[in-house]
Short mmCIF file of C-alpha atoms in Angstrom, two decimals:
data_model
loop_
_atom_site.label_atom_id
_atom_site.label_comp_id
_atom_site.label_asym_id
_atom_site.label_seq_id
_atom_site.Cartn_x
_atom_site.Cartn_y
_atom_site.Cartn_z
CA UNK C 537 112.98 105.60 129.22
CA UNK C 538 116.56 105.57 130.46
CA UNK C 539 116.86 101.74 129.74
CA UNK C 540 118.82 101.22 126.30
CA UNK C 541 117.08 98.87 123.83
CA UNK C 542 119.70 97.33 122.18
CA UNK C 543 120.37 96.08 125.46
CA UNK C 544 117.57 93.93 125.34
CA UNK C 545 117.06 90.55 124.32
CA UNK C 546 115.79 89.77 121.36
CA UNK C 547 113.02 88.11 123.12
CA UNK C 548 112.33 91.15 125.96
CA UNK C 549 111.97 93.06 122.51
CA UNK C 550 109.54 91.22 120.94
CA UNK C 551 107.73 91.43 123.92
CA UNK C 552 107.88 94.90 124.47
CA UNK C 553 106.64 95.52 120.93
CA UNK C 554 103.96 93.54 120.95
CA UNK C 555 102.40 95.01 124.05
CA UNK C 556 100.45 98.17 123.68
CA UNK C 557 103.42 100.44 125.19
CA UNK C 558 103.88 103.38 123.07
CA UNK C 559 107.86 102.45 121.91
CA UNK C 560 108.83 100.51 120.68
CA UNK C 561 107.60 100.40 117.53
CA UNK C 562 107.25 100.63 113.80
CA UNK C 563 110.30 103.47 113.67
CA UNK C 564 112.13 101.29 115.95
CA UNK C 565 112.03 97.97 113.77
CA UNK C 566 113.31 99.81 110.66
CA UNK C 567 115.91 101.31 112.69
CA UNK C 568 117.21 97.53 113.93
CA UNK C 569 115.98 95.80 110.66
CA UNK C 570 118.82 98.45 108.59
CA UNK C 571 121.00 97.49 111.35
CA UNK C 572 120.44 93.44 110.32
CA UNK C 573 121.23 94.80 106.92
CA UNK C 574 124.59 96.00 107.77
CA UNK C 575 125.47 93.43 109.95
CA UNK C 576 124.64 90.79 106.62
CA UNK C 577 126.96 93.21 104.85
CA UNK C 578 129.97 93.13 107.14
CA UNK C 579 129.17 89.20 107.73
CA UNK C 580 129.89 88.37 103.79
CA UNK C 581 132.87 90.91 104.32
CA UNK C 582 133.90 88.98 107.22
CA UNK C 583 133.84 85.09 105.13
CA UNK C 584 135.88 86.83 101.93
CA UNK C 585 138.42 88.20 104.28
CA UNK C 586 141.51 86.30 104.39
CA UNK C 587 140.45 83.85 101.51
CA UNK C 588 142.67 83.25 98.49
CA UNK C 589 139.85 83.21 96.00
CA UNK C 590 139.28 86.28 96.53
CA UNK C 591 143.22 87.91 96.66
CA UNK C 592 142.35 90.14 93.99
CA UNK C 593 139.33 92.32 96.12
CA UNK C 594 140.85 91.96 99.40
CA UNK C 595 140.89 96.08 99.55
CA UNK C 596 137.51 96.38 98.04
CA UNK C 597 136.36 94.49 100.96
CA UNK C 598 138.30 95.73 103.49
CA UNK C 599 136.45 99.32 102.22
CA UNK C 600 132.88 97.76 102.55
CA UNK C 601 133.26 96.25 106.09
CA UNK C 602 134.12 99.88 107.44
CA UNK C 603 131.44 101.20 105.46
CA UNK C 604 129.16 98.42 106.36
CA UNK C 605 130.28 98.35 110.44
CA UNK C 606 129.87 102.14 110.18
CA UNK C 607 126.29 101.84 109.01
CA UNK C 608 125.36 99.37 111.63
CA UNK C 609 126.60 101.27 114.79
CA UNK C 610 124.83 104.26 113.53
CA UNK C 611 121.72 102.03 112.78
CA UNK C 612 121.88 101.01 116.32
CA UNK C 613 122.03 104.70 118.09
CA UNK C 614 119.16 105.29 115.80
CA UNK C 615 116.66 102.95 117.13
CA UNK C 616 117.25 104.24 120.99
CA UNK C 617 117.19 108.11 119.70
CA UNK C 618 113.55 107.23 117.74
CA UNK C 619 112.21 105.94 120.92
CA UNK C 620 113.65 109.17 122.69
CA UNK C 621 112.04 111.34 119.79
CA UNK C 622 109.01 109.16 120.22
CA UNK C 623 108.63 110.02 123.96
CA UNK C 624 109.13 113.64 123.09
CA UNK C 625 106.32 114.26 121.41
CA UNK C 626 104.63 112.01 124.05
CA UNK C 627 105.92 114.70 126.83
CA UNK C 628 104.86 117.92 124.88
CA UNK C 629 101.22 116.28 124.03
CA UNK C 630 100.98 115.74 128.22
CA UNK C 631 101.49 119.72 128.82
CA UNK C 632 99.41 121.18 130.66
CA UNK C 633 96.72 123.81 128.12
CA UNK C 634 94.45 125.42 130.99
CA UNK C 635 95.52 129.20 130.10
CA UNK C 636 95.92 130.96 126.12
CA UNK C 637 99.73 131.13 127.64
CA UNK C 638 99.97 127.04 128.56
CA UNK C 639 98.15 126.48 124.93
CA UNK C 640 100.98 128.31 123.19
CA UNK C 641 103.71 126.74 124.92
CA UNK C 642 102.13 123.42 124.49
CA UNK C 643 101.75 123.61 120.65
CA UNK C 644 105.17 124.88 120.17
CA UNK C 645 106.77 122.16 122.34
CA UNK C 646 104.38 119.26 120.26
CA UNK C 647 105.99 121.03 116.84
CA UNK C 648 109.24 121.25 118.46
CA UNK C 649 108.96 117.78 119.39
CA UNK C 650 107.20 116.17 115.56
CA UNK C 651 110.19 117.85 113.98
CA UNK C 652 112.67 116.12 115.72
CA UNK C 653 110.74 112.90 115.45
CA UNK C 654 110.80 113.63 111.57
CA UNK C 655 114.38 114.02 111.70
CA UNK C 656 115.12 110.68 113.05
CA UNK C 657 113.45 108.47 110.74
CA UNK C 658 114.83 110.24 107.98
CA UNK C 659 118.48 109.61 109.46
CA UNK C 660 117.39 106.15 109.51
CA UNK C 661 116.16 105.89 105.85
CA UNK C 662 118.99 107.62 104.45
CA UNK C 663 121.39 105.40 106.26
CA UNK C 664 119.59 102.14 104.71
CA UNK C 665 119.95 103.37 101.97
CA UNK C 666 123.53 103.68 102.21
CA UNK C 667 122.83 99.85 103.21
CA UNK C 668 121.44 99.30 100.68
CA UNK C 669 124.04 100.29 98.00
CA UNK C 670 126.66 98.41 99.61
CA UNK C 671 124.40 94.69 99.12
CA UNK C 672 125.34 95.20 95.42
CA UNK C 673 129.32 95.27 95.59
CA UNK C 674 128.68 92.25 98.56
CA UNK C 675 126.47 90.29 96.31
CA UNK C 676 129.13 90.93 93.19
CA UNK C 677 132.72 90.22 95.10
CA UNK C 678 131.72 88.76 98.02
CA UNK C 679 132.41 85.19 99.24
CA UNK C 680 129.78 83.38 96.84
CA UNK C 681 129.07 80.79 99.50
CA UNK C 682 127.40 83.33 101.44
CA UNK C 683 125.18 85.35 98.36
CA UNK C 684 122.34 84.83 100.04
CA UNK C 685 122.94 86.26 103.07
CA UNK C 686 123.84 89.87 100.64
CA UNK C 687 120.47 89.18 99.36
CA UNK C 688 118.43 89.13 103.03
CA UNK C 689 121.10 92.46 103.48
CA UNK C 690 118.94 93.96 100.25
CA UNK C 691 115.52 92.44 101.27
CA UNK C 692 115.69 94.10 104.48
CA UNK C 693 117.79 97.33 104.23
CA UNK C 694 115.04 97.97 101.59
CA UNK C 695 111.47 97.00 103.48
CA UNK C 696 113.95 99.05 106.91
CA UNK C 697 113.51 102.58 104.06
CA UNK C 698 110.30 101.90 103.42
CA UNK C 699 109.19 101.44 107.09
CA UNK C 700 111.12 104.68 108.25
CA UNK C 701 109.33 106.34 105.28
CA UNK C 702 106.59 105.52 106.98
CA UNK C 703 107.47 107.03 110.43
CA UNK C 704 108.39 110.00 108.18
CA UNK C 705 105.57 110.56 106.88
CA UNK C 706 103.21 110.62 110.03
CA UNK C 707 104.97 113.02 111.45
CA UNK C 708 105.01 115.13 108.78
CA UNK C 709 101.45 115.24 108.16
CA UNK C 710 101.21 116.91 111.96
CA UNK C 711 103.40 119.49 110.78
CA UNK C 712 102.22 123.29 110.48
CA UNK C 713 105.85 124.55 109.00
CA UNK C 714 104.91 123.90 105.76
CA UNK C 715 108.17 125.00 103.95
CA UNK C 716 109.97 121.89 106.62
CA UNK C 717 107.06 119.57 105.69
CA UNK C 718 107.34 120.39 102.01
CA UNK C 719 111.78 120.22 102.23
CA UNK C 720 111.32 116.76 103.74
CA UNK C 721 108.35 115.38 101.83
CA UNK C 722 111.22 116.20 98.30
CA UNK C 723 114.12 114.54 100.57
CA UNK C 724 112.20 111.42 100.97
CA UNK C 725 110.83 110.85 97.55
CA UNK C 726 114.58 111.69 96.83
CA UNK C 727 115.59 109.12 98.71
CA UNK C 728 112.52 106.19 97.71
CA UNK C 729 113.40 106.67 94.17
CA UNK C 730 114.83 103.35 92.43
CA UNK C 731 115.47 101.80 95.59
CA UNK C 732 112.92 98.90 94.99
CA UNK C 733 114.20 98.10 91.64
CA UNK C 734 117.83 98.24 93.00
CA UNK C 735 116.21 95.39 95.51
CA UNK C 736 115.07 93.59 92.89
CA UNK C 737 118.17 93.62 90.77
CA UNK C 738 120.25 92.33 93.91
CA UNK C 739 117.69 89.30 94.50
CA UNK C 740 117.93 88.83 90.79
CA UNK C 741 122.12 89.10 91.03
CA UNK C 742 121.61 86.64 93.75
CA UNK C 743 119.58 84.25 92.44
CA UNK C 744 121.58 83.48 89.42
CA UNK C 745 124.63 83.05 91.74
CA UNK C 746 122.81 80.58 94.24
CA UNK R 1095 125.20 75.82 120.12
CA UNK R 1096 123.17 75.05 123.25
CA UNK R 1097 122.57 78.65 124.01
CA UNK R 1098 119.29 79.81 122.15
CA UNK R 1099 120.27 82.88 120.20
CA UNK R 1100 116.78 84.40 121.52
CA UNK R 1101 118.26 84.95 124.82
CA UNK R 1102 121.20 87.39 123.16
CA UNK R 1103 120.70 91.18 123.30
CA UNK R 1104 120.23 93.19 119.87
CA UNK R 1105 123.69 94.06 119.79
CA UNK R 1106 125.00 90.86 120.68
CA UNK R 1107 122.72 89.25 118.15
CA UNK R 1108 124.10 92.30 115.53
CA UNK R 1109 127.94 91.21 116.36
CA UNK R 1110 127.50 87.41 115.99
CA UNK R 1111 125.70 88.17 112.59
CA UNK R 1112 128.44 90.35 111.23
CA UNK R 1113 131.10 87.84 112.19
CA UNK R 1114 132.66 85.14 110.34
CA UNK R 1115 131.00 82.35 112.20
CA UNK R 1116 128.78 80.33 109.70
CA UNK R 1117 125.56 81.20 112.20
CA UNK R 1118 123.52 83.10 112.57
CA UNK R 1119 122.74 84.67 109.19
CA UNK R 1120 120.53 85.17 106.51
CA UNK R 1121 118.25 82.32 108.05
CA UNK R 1122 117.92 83.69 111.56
CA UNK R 1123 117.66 87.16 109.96
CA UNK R 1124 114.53 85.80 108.16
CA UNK R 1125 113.07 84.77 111.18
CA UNK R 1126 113.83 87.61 113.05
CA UNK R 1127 111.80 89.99 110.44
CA UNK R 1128 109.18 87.86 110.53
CA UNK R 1129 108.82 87.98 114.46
CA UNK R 1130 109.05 91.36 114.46
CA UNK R 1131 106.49 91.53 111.88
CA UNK R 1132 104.20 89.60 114.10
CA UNK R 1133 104.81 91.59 117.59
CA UNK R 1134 103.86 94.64 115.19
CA UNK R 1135 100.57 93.21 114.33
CA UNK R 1136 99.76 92.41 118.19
CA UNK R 1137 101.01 95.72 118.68
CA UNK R 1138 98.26 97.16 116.92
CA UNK R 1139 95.71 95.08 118.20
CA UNK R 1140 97.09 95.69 122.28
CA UNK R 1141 96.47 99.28 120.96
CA UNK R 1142 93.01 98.79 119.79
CA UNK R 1143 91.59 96.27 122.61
CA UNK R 1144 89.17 97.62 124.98
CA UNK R 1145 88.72 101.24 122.99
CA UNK R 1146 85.49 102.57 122.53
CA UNK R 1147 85.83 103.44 119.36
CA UNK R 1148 86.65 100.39 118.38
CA UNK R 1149 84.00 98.61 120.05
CA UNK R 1150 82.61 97.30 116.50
CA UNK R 1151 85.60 95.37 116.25
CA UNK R 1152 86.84 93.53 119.13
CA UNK R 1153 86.17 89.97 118.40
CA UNK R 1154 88.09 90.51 115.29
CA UNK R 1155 90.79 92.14 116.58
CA UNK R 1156 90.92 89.43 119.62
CA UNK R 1157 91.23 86.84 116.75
CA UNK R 1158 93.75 88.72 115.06
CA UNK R 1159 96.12 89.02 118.59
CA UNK R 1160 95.66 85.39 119.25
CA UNK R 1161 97.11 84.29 115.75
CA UNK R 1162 99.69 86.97 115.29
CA UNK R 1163 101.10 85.55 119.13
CA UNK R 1164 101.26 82.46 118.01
CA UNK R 1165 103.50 83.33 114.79
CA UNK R 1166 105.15 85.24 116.97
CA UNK R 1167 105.81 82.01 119.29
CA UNK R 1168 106.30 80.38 115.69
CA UNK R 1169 108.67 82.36 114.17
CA UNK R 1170 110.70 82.84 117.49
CA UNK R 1171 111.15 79.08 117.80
CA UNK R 1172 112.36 78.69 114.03
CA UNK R 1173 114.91 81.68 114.32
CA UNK R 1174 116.81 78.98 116.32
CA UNK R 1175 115.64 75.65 114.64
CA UNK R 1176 117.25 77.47 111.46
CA UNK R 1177 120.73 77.63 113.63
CA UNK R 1178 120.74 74.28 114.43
CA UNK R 1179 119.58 73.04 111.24
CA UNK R 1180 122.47 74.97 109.76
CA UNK R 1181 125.06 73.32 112.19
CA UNK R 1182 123.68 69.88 111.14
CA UNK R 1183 124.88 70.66 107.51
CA UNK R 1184 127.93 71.70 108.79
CA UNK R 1185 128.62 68.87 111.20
CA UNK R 1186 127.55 66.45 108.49
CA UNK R 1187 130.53 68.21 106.31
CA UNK R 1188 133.13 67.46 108.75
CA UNK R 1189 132.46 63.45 108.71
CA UNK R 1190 135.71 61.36 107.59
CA UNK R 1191 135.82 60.17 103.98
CA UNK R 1192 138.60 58.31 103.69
CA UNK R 1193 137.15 54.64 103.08
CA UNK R 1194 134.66 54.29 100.75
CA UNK R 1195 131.87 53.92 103.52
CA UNK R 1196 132.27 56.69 105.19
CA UNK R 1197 132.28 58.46 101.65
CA UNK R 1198 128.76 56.93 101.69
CA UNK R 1199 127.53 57.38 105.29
CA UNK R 1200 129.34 61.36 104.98
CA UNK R 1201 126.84 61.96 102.14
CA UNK R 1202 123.90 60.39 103.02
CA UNK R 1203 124.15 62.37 106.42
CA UNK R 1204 124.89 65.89 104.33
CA UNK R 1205 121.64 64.80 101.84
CA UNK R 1206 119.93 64.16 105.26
CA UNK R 1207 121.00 67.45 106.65
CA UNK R 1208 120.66 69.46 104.01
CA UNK R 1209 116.28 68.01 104.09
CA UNK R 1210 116.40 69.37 107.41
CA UNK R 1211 118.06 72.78 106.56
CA UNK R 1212 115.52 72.94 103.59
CA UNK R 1213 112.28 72.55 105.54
CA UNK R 1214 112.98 74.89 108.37
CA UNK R 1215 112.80 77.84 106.47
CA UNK R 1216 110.41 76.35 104.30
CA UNK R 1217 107.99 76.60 107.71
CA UNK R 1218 109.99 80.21 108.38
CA UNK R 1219 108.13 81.04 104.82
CA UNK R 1220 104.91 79.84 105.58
CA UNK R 1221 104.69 81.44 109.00
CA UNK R 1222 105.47 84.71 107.20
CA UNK R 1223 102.87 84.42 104.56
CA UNK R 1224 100.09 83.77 107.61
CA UNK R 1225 101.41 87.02 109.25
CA UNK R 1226 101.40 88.77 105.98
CA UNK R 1227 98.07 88.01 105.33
CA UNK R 1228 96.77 88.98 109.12
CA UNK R 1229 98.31 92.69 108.06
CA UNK R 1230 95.31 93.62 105.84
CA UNK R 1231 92.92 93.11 108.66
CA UNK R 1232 95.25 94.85 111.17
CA UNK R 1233 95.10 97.55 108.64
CA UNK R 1234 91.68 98.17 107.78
CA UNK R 1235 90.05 97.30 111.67
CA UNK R 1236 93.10 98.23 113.93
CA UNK R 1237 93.35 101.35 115.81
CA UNK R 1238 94.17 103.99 113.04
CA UNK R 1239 97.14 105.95 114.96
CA UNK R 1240 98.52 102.97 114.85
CA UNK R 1241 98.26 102.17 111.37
CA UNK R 1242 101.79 102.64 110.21
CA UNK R 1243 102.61 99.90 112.71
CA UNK R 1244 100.38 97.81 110.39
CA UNK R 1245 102.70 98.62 107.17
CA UNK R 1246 105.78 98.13 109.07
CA UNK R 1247 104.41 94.59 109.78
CA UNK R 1248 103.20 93.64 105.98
CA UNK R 1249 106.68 95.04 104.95
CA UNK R 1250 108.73 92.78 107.35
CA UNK R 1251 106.88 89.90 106.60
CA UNK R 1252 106.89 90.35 103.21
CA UNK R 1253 110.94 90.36 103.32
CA UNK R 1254 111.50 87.86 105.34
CA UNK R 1255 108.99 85.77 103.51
CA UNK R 1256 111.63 86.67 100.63
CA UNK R 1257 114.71 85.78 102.74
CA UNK R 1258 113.50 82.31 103.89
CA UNK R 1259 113.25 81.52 100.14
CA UNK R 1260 116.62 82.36 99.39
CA UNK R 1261 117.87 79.92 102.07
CA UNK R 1262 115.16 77.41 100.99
CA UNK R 1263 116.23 77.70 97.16
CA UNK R 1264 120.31 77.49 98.19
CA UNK R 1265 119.59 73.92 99.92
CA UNK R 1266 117.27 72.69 97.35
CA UNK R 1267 120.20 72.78 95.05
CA UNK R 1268 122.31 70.62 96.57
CA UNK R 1269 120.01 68.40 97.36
CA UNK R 1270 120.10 64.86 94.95
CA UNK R 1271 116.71 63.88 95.64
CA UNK R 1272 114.90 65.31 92.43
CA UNK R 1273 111.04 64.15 93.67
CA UNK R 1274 112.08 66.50 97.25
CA UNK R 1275 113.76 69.24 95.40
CA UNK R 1276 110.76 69.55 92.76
CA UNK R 1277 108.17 69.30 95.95
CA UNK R 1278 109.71 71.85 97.76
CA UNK R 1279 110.46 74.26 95.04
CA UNK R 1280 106.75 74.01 93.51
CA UNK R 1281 105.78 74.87 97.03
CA UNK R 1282 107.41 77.57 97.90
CA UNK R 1283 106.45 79.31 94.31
CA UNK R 1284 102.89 79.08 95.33
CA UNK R 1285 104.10 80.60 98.76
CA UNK R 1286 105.42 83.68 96.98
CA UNK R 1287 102.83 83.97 94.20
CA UNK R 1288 101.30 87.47 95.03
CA UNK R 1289 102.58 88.46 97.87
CA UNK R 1290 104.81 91.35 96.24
CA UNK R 1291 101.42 92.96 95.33
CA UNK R 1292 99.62 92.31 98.78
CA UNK R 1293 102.54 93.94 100.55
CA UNK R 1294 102.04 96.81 98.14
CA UNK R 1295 98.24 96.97 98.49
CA UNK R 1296 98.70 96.80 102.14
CA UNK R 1297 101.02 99.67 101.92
CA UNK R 1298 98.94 101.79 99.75
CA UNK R 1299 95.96 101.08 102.29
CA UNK R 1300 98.47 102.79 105.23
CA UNK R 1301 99.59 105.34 103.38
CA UNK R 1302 95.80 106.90 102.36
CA UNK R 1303 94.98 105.79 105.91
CA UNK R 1304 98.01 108.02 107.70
#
């Protein structure tokens, strides 16, 4: 797949998801829905900006855009190297296994290949929730005209973890390195914990400013 | 805005989100999850269609693709009824109020607008409480190597379910028709009631299933 994503529209996406190709998918949508995060983040950045209510966090802001634009152009790289990762594993599961030798080379290449695609989606859930922990200074100095749009940032930078979690997890359970499997089953409970209560206390912080 | 947002790429989509321009946002973000949700739920029916293994199942799962398509249609329509609903707050805004009738016809026409800007993602919420609940059959009949597709779905749905509220709940109060503002909020509290816990149920169902 030499064709970048992102360069598609948003309808040629939605096609191409729905359609029984193998990518894109799940690991793909939390990749772009952590990238919709960011891009919430950096738009309530982008309405306090400039406005005299809100001289006195002018730098806080200015801080949480470059965090927040940072987090989306990774975001972004992310979903095209999940499909790549994808389609690795794809490639090593279509070698050939007629000899003991083609066998070997095979199952080392599919392991090769699951690790990588247990890499990604773990680069995508730790960067959401970087995402994620920016919604909360949005949602408290941001431009209060545009709250809600800091609370779709948490709503989705949250269910965008959870869904790369997911990816995570699949690939781990193919795994024979069990000290990898075990290292990155501890790194994503690491990074689950609290985060769905930190949701909910954004929506909460949000809904009293509506 | 006569160009439908729909025909953007992701990453033009992702720049005119993060910019200052008052659309698209939270409401087109909403949407967006929710469309994704549904192409995820075809996904894993296009994956299950016409395999013998699943031969038990394929009037369900035909069922299932026909419904989640047409959210998908839905929910990919609304992304840009939200826009323009938005602009017709805005425009209404911008009406002169220097005599005492335009005072009058300026807020009538924002009261107006701001009904219109209230129901669309009303219907955004609705559609994502029908794909929602077409995740727990995707789940339990869909192909299983697919099934983390499945929890991707329930958990975009879910959030954007939760996003189209917040935009629903911002117009609703500034709206000065009590009777509408009561109708609307006691419907979308029965749209949300439980649907936290089937997200959660659906997830629990992946994650024993992966």
């Amino acid at each position: 797949m030499s064709e970048n994503l992102t360069e598609q529209t948003l309808v040629e996406f939605l096609d191409a998801l729905s359609s029984s190709a193998p990518a894109p998918g799940g690991g793909s949508v939390s990749a772009l829905a952590g990238a919709l995060g960011a891009a919430l983040v950096s738009m309530v950045c982008n309405l306090t900006l400039g406005k005299k209510k809100y001289a006195d966090v002018q730098q806080d802001i200015t801080d949480l855009v470059e965090r927040s634009e940072a987090l989306r152009g990774e975001l972004t790289g992310l979903l095209q190297a999940d499909v790549e990762a994808y389609m690795g594993v794809s490639i090593a599961y279509r070698m050939p296994k007629d000899t003991d030798e083609q066998k070997s080379a095979r199952s080392a290449a599919i392991q090769e290949a699951l690790k990588k695609a247990t890499v990604v989606p773990m680069q995508i859930a730790e960067a959401c929730c970087r995402v994620l922990d920016l919604c909360t200074p949005a949602a408290e100095k941001g431009n209060v005209y545009a709250v809600s749009d800091a609370g779709v940032a948490a709503l989705m930078a949250e269910a965008a973890l959870r869904s790369a979690a997911l990816n995570v997890i699949i690939n781990i359970n193919a795994i024979k390195d069990q000290d990898f499997a075990d290292q990155m089953r501890a790194k994503l409970n690491g990074l689950l914990e609290n985060k769905s209560e930190l949701k909910d206390q954004i929506y909460d912080l949000v809904i009293e400013k509506l």
